[in-house]
mmCIF file of C-alpha atoms and ligand atoms in Angstrom:
data_model
loop_
_atom_site.group_PDB
_atom_site.id
_atom_site.type_symbol
_atom_site.label_atom_id
_atom_site.label_comp_id
_atom_site.label_asym_id
_atom_site.label_seq_id
_atom_site.Cartn_x
_atom_site.Cartn_y
_atom_site.Cartn_z
ATOM 1 C CA MET E 267 -0.106 -0.160 0.077
ATOM 2 C CA GLN E 268 1.100 3.676 -0.809
ATOM 3 C CA SER E 269 2.368 4.890 2.670
ATOM 4 C CA LEU E 270 1.263 8.093 4.485
ATOM 5 C CA SER E 271 3.595 7.272 7.126
ATOM 6 C CA ASN E 272 4.538 10.078 9.542
ATOM 7 C CA ARG E 273 1.997 12.162 7.704
ATOM 8 C CA VAL E 274 -1.054 14.190 8.700
ATOM 9 C CA ALA E 275 -3.870 14.170 6.872
ATOM 10 C CA LEU E 276 -7.342 16.226 6.880
ATOM 11 C CA VAL E 277 -10.478 15.147 5.298
ATOM 12 C CA THR E 278 -13.661 16.776 5.000
ATOM 13 C CA GLY E 279 -16.769 15.212 4.276
ATOM 14 C CA ALA E 280 -15.726 12.159 6.350
ATOM 15 C CA SER E 281 -19.056 11.127 8.367
ATOM 16 C CA SER E 282 -19.946 9.333 4.969
ATOM 17 C CA GLY E 283 -19.255 7.541 2.041
ATOM 18 C CA ILE E 284 -16.161 8.647 -0.176
ATOM 19 C CA GLY E 285 -14.641 10.775 2.606
ATOM 20 C CA ARG E 286 -15.295 8.131 5.145
ATOM 21 C CA ALA E 287 -13.184 5.517 3.309
ATOM 22 C CA ALA E 288 -10.826 8.038 2.333
ATOM 23 C CA ALA E 289 -9.903 8.666 6.109
ATOM 24 C CA ARG E 290 -9.981 5.030 7.032
ATOM 25 C CA LEU E 291 -7.698 4.583 4.199
ATOM 26 C CA PHE E 292 -5.113 6.967 4.889
ATOM 27 C CA ALA E 293 -4.978 5.894 8.861
ATOM 28 C CA ARG E 294 -4.346 2.357 7.472
ATOM 29 C CA ALA E 295 -1.239 3.888 5.291
ATOM 30 C CA GLY E 296 -0.014 5.203 8.546
ATOM 31 C CA ALA E 297 -1.491 8.989 8.645
ATOM 32 C CA ARG E 298 -2.754 10.563 11.520
ATOM 33 C CA VAL E 299 -6.411 12.170 10.501
ATOM 34 C CA VAL E 300 -8.305 15.137 11.230
ATOM 35 C CA VAL E 301 -12.006 14.211 10.400
ATOM 36 C CA ALA E 302 -14.692 16.827 9.385
ATOM 37 C CA ALA E 303 -18.145 16.850 8.712
ATOM 38 C CA ARG E 304 -21.460 18.590 10.142
ATOM 39 C CA ARG E 305 -22.620 15.281 11.957
ATOM 40 C CA GLN E 306 -20.387 14.792 15.105
ATOM 41 C CA SER E 307 -21.767 11.312 15.642
ATOM 42 C CA GLY E 308 -20.732 10.328 12.117
ATOM 43 C CA LEU E 309 -17.308 11.536 12.877
ATOM 44 C CA ASP E 310 -17.003 9.804 16.560
ATOM 45 C CA ALA E 311 -18.040 6.599 15.039
ATOM 46 C CA LEU E 312 -15.184 6.924 12.448
ATOM 47 C CA ALA E 313 -12.481 8.212 15.105
ATOM 48 C CA ASP E 314 -13.509 4.837 16.973
ATOM 49 C CA GLU E 315 -13.099 2.713 13.936
ATOM 50 C CA ILE E 316 -9.511 4.444 13.161
ATOM 51 C CA ARG E 317 -8.493 3.937 16.773
ATOM 52 C CA ALA E 318 -9.615 0.418 16.749
ATOM 53 C CA GLU E 319 -7.232 -0.206 14.022
ATOM 54 C CA GLY E 320 -4.434 1.076 16.217
ATOM 55 C CA GLY E 321 -4.629 4.760 14.307
ATOM 56 C CA GLU E 322 -4.878 7.845 15.490
ATOM 57 C CA ALA E 323 -8.094 10.570 14.739
ATOM 58 C CA ALA E 324 -9.102 13.996 15.746
ATOM 59 C CA THR E 325 -12.804 14.968 14.929
ATOM 60 C CA LEU E 326 -14.167 18.355 14.578
ATOM 61 C CA ALA E 327 -17.615 18.899 13.521
ATOM 62 C CA GLY E 328 -18.759 22.279 11.589
ATOM 63 C CA ASP E 329 -20.099 23.397 8.369
ATOM 64 C CA VAL E 330 -17.381 23.772 5.442
ATOM 65 C CA ARG E 331 -19.439 26.871 4.195
ATOM 66 C CA GLU E 332 -17.671 28.952 7.237
ATOM 67 C CA GLU E 333 -14.166 30.330 7.000
ATOM 68 C CA GLY E 334 -13.906 29.925 11.089
ATOM 69 C CA TYR E 335 -14.552 26.012 10.379
ATOM 70 C CA ALA E 336 -11.603 26.036 7.549
ATOM 71 C CA ALA E 337 -8.969 27.634 9.997
ATOM 72 C CA ALA E 338 -10.205 25.816 12.996
ATOM 73 C CA LEU E 339 -9.599 22.459 11.346
ATOM 74 C CA VAL E 340 -6.224 23.480 10.540
ATOM 75 C CA ALA E 341 -5.399 24.631 13.693
ATOM 76 C CA LEU E 342 -6.644 21.220 15.301
ATOM 77 C CA ALA E 343 -4.304 19.503 12.939
ATOM 78 C CA GLN E 344 -1.202 21.824 14.137
ATOM 79 C CA GLN E 345 -2.295 21.839 17.446
ATOM 80 C CA ARG E 346 -3.031 17.764 18.184
ATOM 81 C CA PHE E 347 -0.692 16.284 15.331
ATOM 82 C CA GLY E 348 1.923 19.187 14.905
ATOM 83 C CA ARG E 349 1.704 19.615 11.156
ATOM 84 C CA LEU E 350 -0.698 19.184 7.853
ATOM 85 C CA ASP E 351 0.505 17.256 5.189
ATOM 86 C CA VAL E 352 -2.602 16.201 3.008
ATOM 87 C CA ALA E 353 -5.598 18.229 2.965
ATOM 88 C CA PHE E 354 -8.485 15.914 1.165
ATOM 89 C CA ASN E 355 -11.282 18.745 0.697
ATOM 90 C CA ASN E 356 -13.870 16.209 -0.318
ATOM 91 C CA ALA E 357 -17.145 17.310 1.430
ATOM 92 C CA GLY E 358 -20.216 18.383 -1.102
ATOM 93 C CA THR E 359 -23.982 18.249 -2.293
ATOM 94 C CA MET E 360 -25.536 17.580 -5.223
ATOM 95 C CA GLY E 361 -28.384 20.082 -4.069
ATOM 96 C CA ALA E 362 -31.688 20.544 -5.481
ATOM 97 C CA LEU E 363 -31.909 18.922 -9.104
ATOM 98 C CA GLY E 364 -34.067 20.630 -11.966
ATOM 99 C CA PRO E 365 -34.141 22.861 -15.021
ATOM 100 C CA VAL E 366 -32.102 26.135 -14.301
ATOM 101 C CA THR E 367 -35.425 28.279 -14.963
ATOM 102 C CA GLY E 368 -36.840 26.926 -11.881
ATOM 103 C CA MET E 369 -33.889 27.131 -10.048
ATOM 104 C CA THR E 370 -33.983 29.842 -6.893
ATOM 105 C CA LEU E 371 -30.927 31.885 -6.410
ATOM 106 C CA ALA E 372 -30.964 30.335 -3.091
ATOM 107 C CA ASP E 373 -30.548 26.668 -4.503
ATOM 108 C CA TRP E 374 -27.890 27.661 -6.395
ATOM 109 C CA GLU E 375 -25.442 29.805 -4.192
ATOM 110 C CA GLU E 376 -25.887 26.700 -1.315
ATOM 111 C CA VAL E 377 -24.299 24.673 -3.939
ATOM 112 C CA GLN E 378 -21.846 26.673 -4.903
ATOM 113 C CA ALA E 379 -21.059 27.357 -1.173
ATOM 114 C CA THR E 380 -20.575 23.880 -0.223
ATOM 115 C CA ASN E 381 -19.014 22.843 -3.298
ATOM 116 C CA LEU E 382 -16.630 25.739 -4.277
ATOM 117 C CA ARG E 383 -16.546 28.148 -1.548
ATOM 118 C CA SER E 384 -15.629 25.604 0.657
ATOM 119 C CA ALA E 385 -12.771 24.681 -1.396
ATOM 120 C CA PHE E 386 -11.782 28.229 -1.579
ATOM 121 C CA LEU E 387 -11.772 28.713 2.374
ATOM 122 C CA GLY E 388 -9.831 25.402 2.951
ATOM 123 C CA ALA E 389 -7.273 25.971 0.796
ATOM 124 C CA LYS E 390 -6.492 29.669 1.746
ATOM 125 C CA HIS E 391 -6.049 28.083 5.370
ATOM 126 C CA GLN E 392 -4.503 24.717 4.446
ATOM 127 C CA ILE E 393 -1.853 25.882 2.048
ATOM 128 C CA PRO E 394 0.265 28.001 5.140
ATOM 129 C CA ALA E 395 0.359 24.807 6.973
ATOM 130 C CA LEU E 396 1.012 22.346 3.948
ATOM 131 C CA LEU E 397 3.919 24.576 2.850
ATOM 132 C CA ALA E 398 5.331 24.353 6.355
ATOM 133 C CA ALA E 399 5.386 20.639 6.217
ATOM 134 C CA SER E 400 7.008 20.342 2.629
ATOM 135 C CA GLY E 401 5.867 18.185 0.158
ATOM 136 C CA GLY E 402 2.192 18.557 0.477
ATOM 137 C CA SER E 403 -0.661 17.538 -1.302
ATOM 138 C CA LEU E 404 -3.973 19.294 -1.866
ATOM 139 C CA ILE E 405 -6.924 17.796 -3.217
ATOM 140 C CA PHE E 406 -10.571 18.889 -4.169
ATOM 141 C CA THR E 407 -13.361 15.966 -5.069
ATOM 142 C CA GLY E 408 -14.959 17.238 -8.419
ATOM 143 C CA SER E 409 -16.932 14.975 -10.757
ATOM 144 C CA PHE E 410 -17.097 13.655 -14.105
ATOM 145 C CA VAL E 411 -20.374 15.941 -14.289
ATOM 146 C CA GLY E 412 -19.093 19.201 -15.528
ATOM 147 C CA HIS E 413 -15.856 17.749 -16.786
ATOM 148 C CA SER E 414 -16.450 15.215 -19.454
ATOM 149 C CA ALA E 415 -20.646 14.819 -19.531
ATOM 150 C CA GLY E 416 -23.359 17.137 -18.763
ATOM 151 C CA PHE E 417 -26.809 15.973 -17.343
ATOM 152 C CA PRO E 418 -30.199 17.925 -17.439
ATOM 153 C CA GLY E 419 -30.589 19.223 -14.134
ATOM 154 C CA MET E 420 -27.369 19.488 -12.716
ATOM 155 C CA ALA E 421 -26.681 23.332 -13.434
ATOM 156 C CA ALA E 422 -25.293 24.121 -10.050
ATOM 157 C CA TYR E 423 -23.676 20.924 -9.320
ATOM 158 C CA ALA E 424 -21.999 20.745 -12.866
ATOM 159 C CA ALA E 425 -20.655 24.305 -12.553
ATOM 160 C CA SER E 426 -19.325 24.192 -8.880
ATOM 161 C CA LYS E 427 -17.419 20.727 -9.649
ATOM 162 C CA ALA E 428 -16.147 22.218 -12.857
ATOM 163 C CA GLY E 429 -14.953 25.540 -10.691
ATOM 164 C CA LEU E 430 -12.833 22.799 -8.442
ATOM 165 C CA VAL E 431 -10.679 21.717 -11.590
ATOM 166 C CA GLY E 432 -10.057 25.562 -12.503
ATOM 167 C CA LEU E 433 -9.087 26.164 -8.813
ATOM 168 C CA ALA E 434 -6.689 23.166 -8.567
ATOM 169 C CA GLN E 435 -5.287 24.081 -11.877
ATOM 170 C CA ALA E 436 -4.427 28.023 -10.928
ATOM 171 C CA LEU E 437 -3.344 26.376 -7.297
ATOM 172 C CA ALA E 438 -0.758 24.130 -8.466
ATOM 173 C CA THR E 439 0.813 27.032 -10.664
ATOM 174 C CA GLU E 440 0.658 29.353 -7.583
ATOM 175 C CA TYR E 441 2.153 26.905 -5.227
ATOM 176 C CA GLY E 442 3.996 24.383 -7.606
ATOM 177 C CA PRO E 443 7.271 26.541 -7.122
ATOM 178 C CA GLN E 444 6.973 25.643 -3.713
ATOM 179 C CA GLY E 445 6.701 21.793 -3.846
ATOM 180 C CA LEU E 446 2.647 21.880 -3.181
ATOM 181 C CA ARG E 447 0.886 19.570 -5.719
ATOM 182 C CA VAL E 448 -2.683 20.401 -6.005
ATOM 183 C CA ASN E 449 -5.183 17.788 -7.973
ATOM 184 C CA ALA E 450 -8.917 17.449 -8.523
ATOM 185 C CA LEU E 451 -10.035 13.980 -8.238
ATOM 186 C CA LEU E 452 -13.237 13.300 -10.401
ATOM 187 C CA PRO E 453 -15.278 10.131 -9.226
ATOM 188 C CA GLY E 454 -18.198 8.548 -11.713
ATOM 189 C CA ALA E 455 -21.365 7.507 -9.744
ATOM 190 C CA THR E 456 -20.447 5.961 -6.446
ATOM 191 C CA ASP E 457 -22.326 3.770 -3.989
ATOM 192 C CA THR E 458 -22.803 6.347 -1.079
ATOM 193 C CA PRO E 459 -25.882 8.268 0.320
ATOM 194 C CA MET E 460 -25.220 10.796 -2.696
ATOM 195 C CA GLY E 461 -24.909 8.406 -5.286
ATOM 196 C CA ARG E 462 -27.874 6.300 -3.776
ATOM 197 C CA SER E 463 -30.065 9.527 -3.743
ATOM 198 C CA PHE E 464 -29.806 10.030 -7.258
ATOM 199 C CA MET E 465 -30.997 6.532 -7.923
ATOM 200 C CA SER E 466 -34.187 6.572 -6.688
ATOM 201 C CA THR E 467 -35.934 3.612 -8.613
ATOM 202 C CA PRO E 468 -34.457 0.281 -10.297
ATOM 203 C CA GLU E 469 -34.910 1.704 -13.393
ATOM 204 C CA ILE E 470 -32.696 4.695 -12.924
ATOM 205 C CA HIS E 471 -30.557 2.448 -11.259
ATOM 206 C CA ASP E 472 -30.160 0.384 -14.453
ATOM 207 C CA PHE E 473 -29.922 3.350 -16.719
ATOM 208 C CA VAL E 474 -27.163 4.908 -14.769
ATOM 209 C CA ARG E 475 -24.820 1.444 -14.352
ATOM 210 C CA GLY E 476 -25.344 1.247 -18.257
ATOM 211 C CA LEU E 477 -23.682 4.282 -18.887
ATOM 212 C CA TYR E 478 -20.464 2.818 -17.371
ATOM 213 C CA ALA E 479 -17.901 0.773 -19.608
ATOM 214 C CA LEU E 480 -17.615 -1.412 -16.300
ATOM 215 C CA LYS E 481 -21.578 -1.510 -16.143
ATOM 216 C CA ARG E 482 -21.420 -0.816 -12.163
ATOM 217 C CA LEU E 483 -20.822 1.729 -9.930
ATOM 218 C CA ALA E 484 -17.794 2.660 -7.775
ATOM 219 C CA GLN E 485 -17.711 1.401 -3.985
ATOM 220 C CA PRO E 486 -16.400 4.393 -2.289
ATOM 221 C CA GLU E 487 -13.173 2.506 -1.350
ATOM 222 C CA GLU E 488 -12.206 2.798 -5.161
ATOM 223 C CA ILE E 489 -12.719 6.274 -4.961
ATOM 224 C CA ALA E 490 -10.498 6.258 -1.625
ATOM 225 C CA ALA E 491 -7.642 4.243 -3.189
ATOM 226 C CA ALA E 492 -7.430 7.274 -5.948
ATOM 227 C CA ALA E 493 -7.128 9.721 -2.973
ATOM 228 C CA LEU E 494 -4.652 7.954 -1.459
ATOM 229 C CA PHE E 495 -2.221 7.954 -4.664
ATOM 230 C CA LEU E 496 -3.064 11.596 -5.010
ATOM 231 C CA ALA E 497 -2.141 12.221 -1.425
ATOM 232 C CA SER E 498 1.082 10.131 -1.397
ATOM 233 C CA ALA E 499 4.568 10.237 -2.707
ATOM 234 C CA ALA E 500 3.211 8.048 -5.408
ATOM 235 C CA SER E 501 2.112 10.904 -7.419
ATOM 236 C CA SER E 502 5.050 12.945 -6.615
ATOM 237 C CA PHE E 503 4.759 14.054 -10.242
ATOM 238 C CA VAL E 504 1.248 14.769 -10.627
ATOM 239 C CA THR E 505 0.141 18.345 -10.167
ATOM 240 C CA GLY E 506 -2.825 20.295 -11.792
ATOM 241 C CA THR E 507 -4.602 17.585 -13.315
ATOM 242 C CA ALA E 508 -8.376 16.288 -13.099
ATOM 243 C CA LEU E 509 -7.725 12.582 -12.559
ATOM 244 C CA LEU E 510 -10.994 10.633 -13.684
ATOM 245 C CA VAL E 511 -11.579 7.694 -11.380
ATOM 246 C CA ASP E 512 -15.201 7.170 -13.189
ATOM 247 C CA GLY E 513 -15.503 3.538 -14.382
ATOM 248 C CA GLY E 514 -15.142 4.691 -18.031
ATOM 249 C CA VAL E 515 -18.484 6.941 -18.510
ATOM 250 C CA SER E 516 -16.755 9.464 -20.188
ATOM 251 C CA VAL E 517 -15.819 7.294 -23.043
ATOM 252 C CA ASN E 518 -18.122 4.916 -22.883
ATOM 253 C CA ARG E 519 -20.614 4.952 -25.839
ATOM 254 C CA THR E 520 -22.806 1.228 -25.636
HETATM 255 P P1 NAP P 238 -22.124 11.358 0.927
HETATM 256 O O1 NAP P 238 -21.919 9.891 1.355
HETATM 257 O O2 NAP P 238 -23.441 12.351 1.096
HETATM 258 O O3 NAP P 238 -21.321 12.302 1.752
HETATM 259 C C1 NAP P 238 -21.190 13.421 1.784
HETATM 260 C C2 NAP P 238 -20.173 14.267 2.685
HETATM 261 O O4 NAP P 238 -20.170 15.754 2.877
HETATM 262 C C3 NAP P 238 -20.954 14.024 4.218
HETATM 263 O O5 NAP P 238 -19.839 13.208 5.104
HETATM 264 C C4 NAP P 238 -21.387 15.288 4.575
HETATM 265 O O6 NAP P 238 -21.399 15.161 6.134
HETATM 266 C C5 NAP P 238 -20.343 16.165 4.044
HETATM 267 N N1 NAP P 238 -20.995 17.577 3.964
HETATM 268 C C6 NAP P 238 -21.999 18.130 3.152
HETATM 269 N N2 NAP P 238 -22.061 19.318 3.332
HETATM 270 C C7 NAP P 238 -21.558 19.833 4.383
HETATM 271 C C8 NAP P 238 -21.003 20.921 5.077
HETATM 272 N N3 NAP P 238 -21.956 22.025 4.544
HETATM 273 N N4 NAP P 238 -20.271 21.134 5.904
HETATM 274 C C9 NAP P 238 -19.593 19.892 6.271
HETATM 275 N N5 NAP P 238 -19.761 18.652 5.742
HETATM 276 C C10 NAP P 238 -20.447 18.781 4.748
HETATM 277 O O7 NAP P 238 -21.462 11.729 -0.496
HETATM 278 P P2 NAP P 238 -20.512 11.033 -1.257
HETATM 279 O O8 NAP P 238 -20.891 10.519 -2.379
HETATM 280 O O9 NAP P 238 -19.502 10.432 -0.444
HETATM 281 O O10 NAP P 238 -19.806 12.575 -1.734
HETATM 282 C C11 NAP P 238 -18.449 13.022 -1.492
HETATM 283 C C12 NAP P 238 -18.224 13.746 -2.776
HETATM 284 O O11 NAP P 238 -17.935 13.123 -3.697
HETATM 285 C C13 NAP P 238 -18.815 14.947 -2.913
HETATM 286 O O12 NAP P 238 -18.112 16.240 -2.965
HETATM 287 C C14 NAP P 238 -19.483 14.475 -4.255
HETATM 288 O O13 NAP P 238 -20.106 15.437 -4.806
HETATM 289 C C15 NAP P 238 -18.807 13.920 -4.934
HETATM 290 N N6 NAP P 238 -18.872 12.975 -6.018
HETATM 291 C C16 NAP P 238 -19.682 11.877 -5.469
HETATM 292 C C17 NAP P 238 -20.218 11.002 -6.705
HETATM 293 C C18 NAP P 238 -21.356 10.094 -6.349
HETATM 294 O O14 NAP P 238 -21.736 9.402 -7.217
HETATM 295 N N7 NAP P 238 -21.382 9.637 -4.838
HETATM 296 C C19 NAP P 238 -19.985 11.177 -7.690
HETATM 297 C C20 NAP P 238 -18.608 12.319 -7.880
HETATM 298 C C21 NAP P 238 -18.512 13.354 -7.051
HETATM 299 P P3 NAP P 238 -22.320 15.797 7.168
HETATM 300 O O15 NAP P 238 -23.748 15.513 6.592
HETATM 301 O O16 NAP P 238 -22.014 14.852 8.363
HETATM 302 O O17 NAP P 238 -22.246 17.573 7.343
#
């Protein structure tokens, strides 16, 4: 397994799905982890699992739309574990789906705030700590939606996720000279509460599976494995990229 030994990693959206799987995998790879989401109970359960496997985890519940939370997570990593090497900004929402003509400004802004503003706030506060640790890795969870495919009803989500690719590209060039790598990880449909909420009927589930070259959804652990690659030295020359981990949905035409 790729090693995060002696590393400290921050994972947002860790109470569920991809973030939860990534925090567990990062801990198994040797990282001490700070885990973030709004639901304290979910974070506590995860931290218990990590500690039961011999790992170290610190929790702090809060809202990634708030700047104070972004700052507090970095402070926790530094106070508890002395440094920050990896920040996986993964928390996200699909938001209300529907045609843009019926979308309220509040719906639009809710999605941008959760998916894109949070990434800016996270990066702003994480980058000084990542630079201080040297050889850091900053990762955003985007989506193939808004990058290699469009879907009706997903304008706010697609725009927010496309914004993360632009943010990763700009930050990669801004901080590359100081050794910080910045990448976007773009999953395909993944078997998580978010992924399942989209597939409300067996017919929609079958339709979605059929879009994929692999004819199935991802398990969160498969996306977490790609996050570990981007977090670890295995990807030491990878920066500014949008890494599709999408089961071939972007290329499939069958
Ligand atoms: P999930 O199981 O619903 O998890 C979403 C996570 O984000 C939860 O831990 C949630 O925690 C956290 N979160 C949401 N809003 C938050 C807020 N305002 N403040 C703090 N935490 C917040 O979904 P998932 O599938 O693992 O999604 C993870 C990421 O992958 C998202 O960015 C999503 O857009 C992306 N993605 C998912 C898929 C898919 O098919 N599942 C595909 C492509 C990309 P709390 O509710 O406890 O706050």
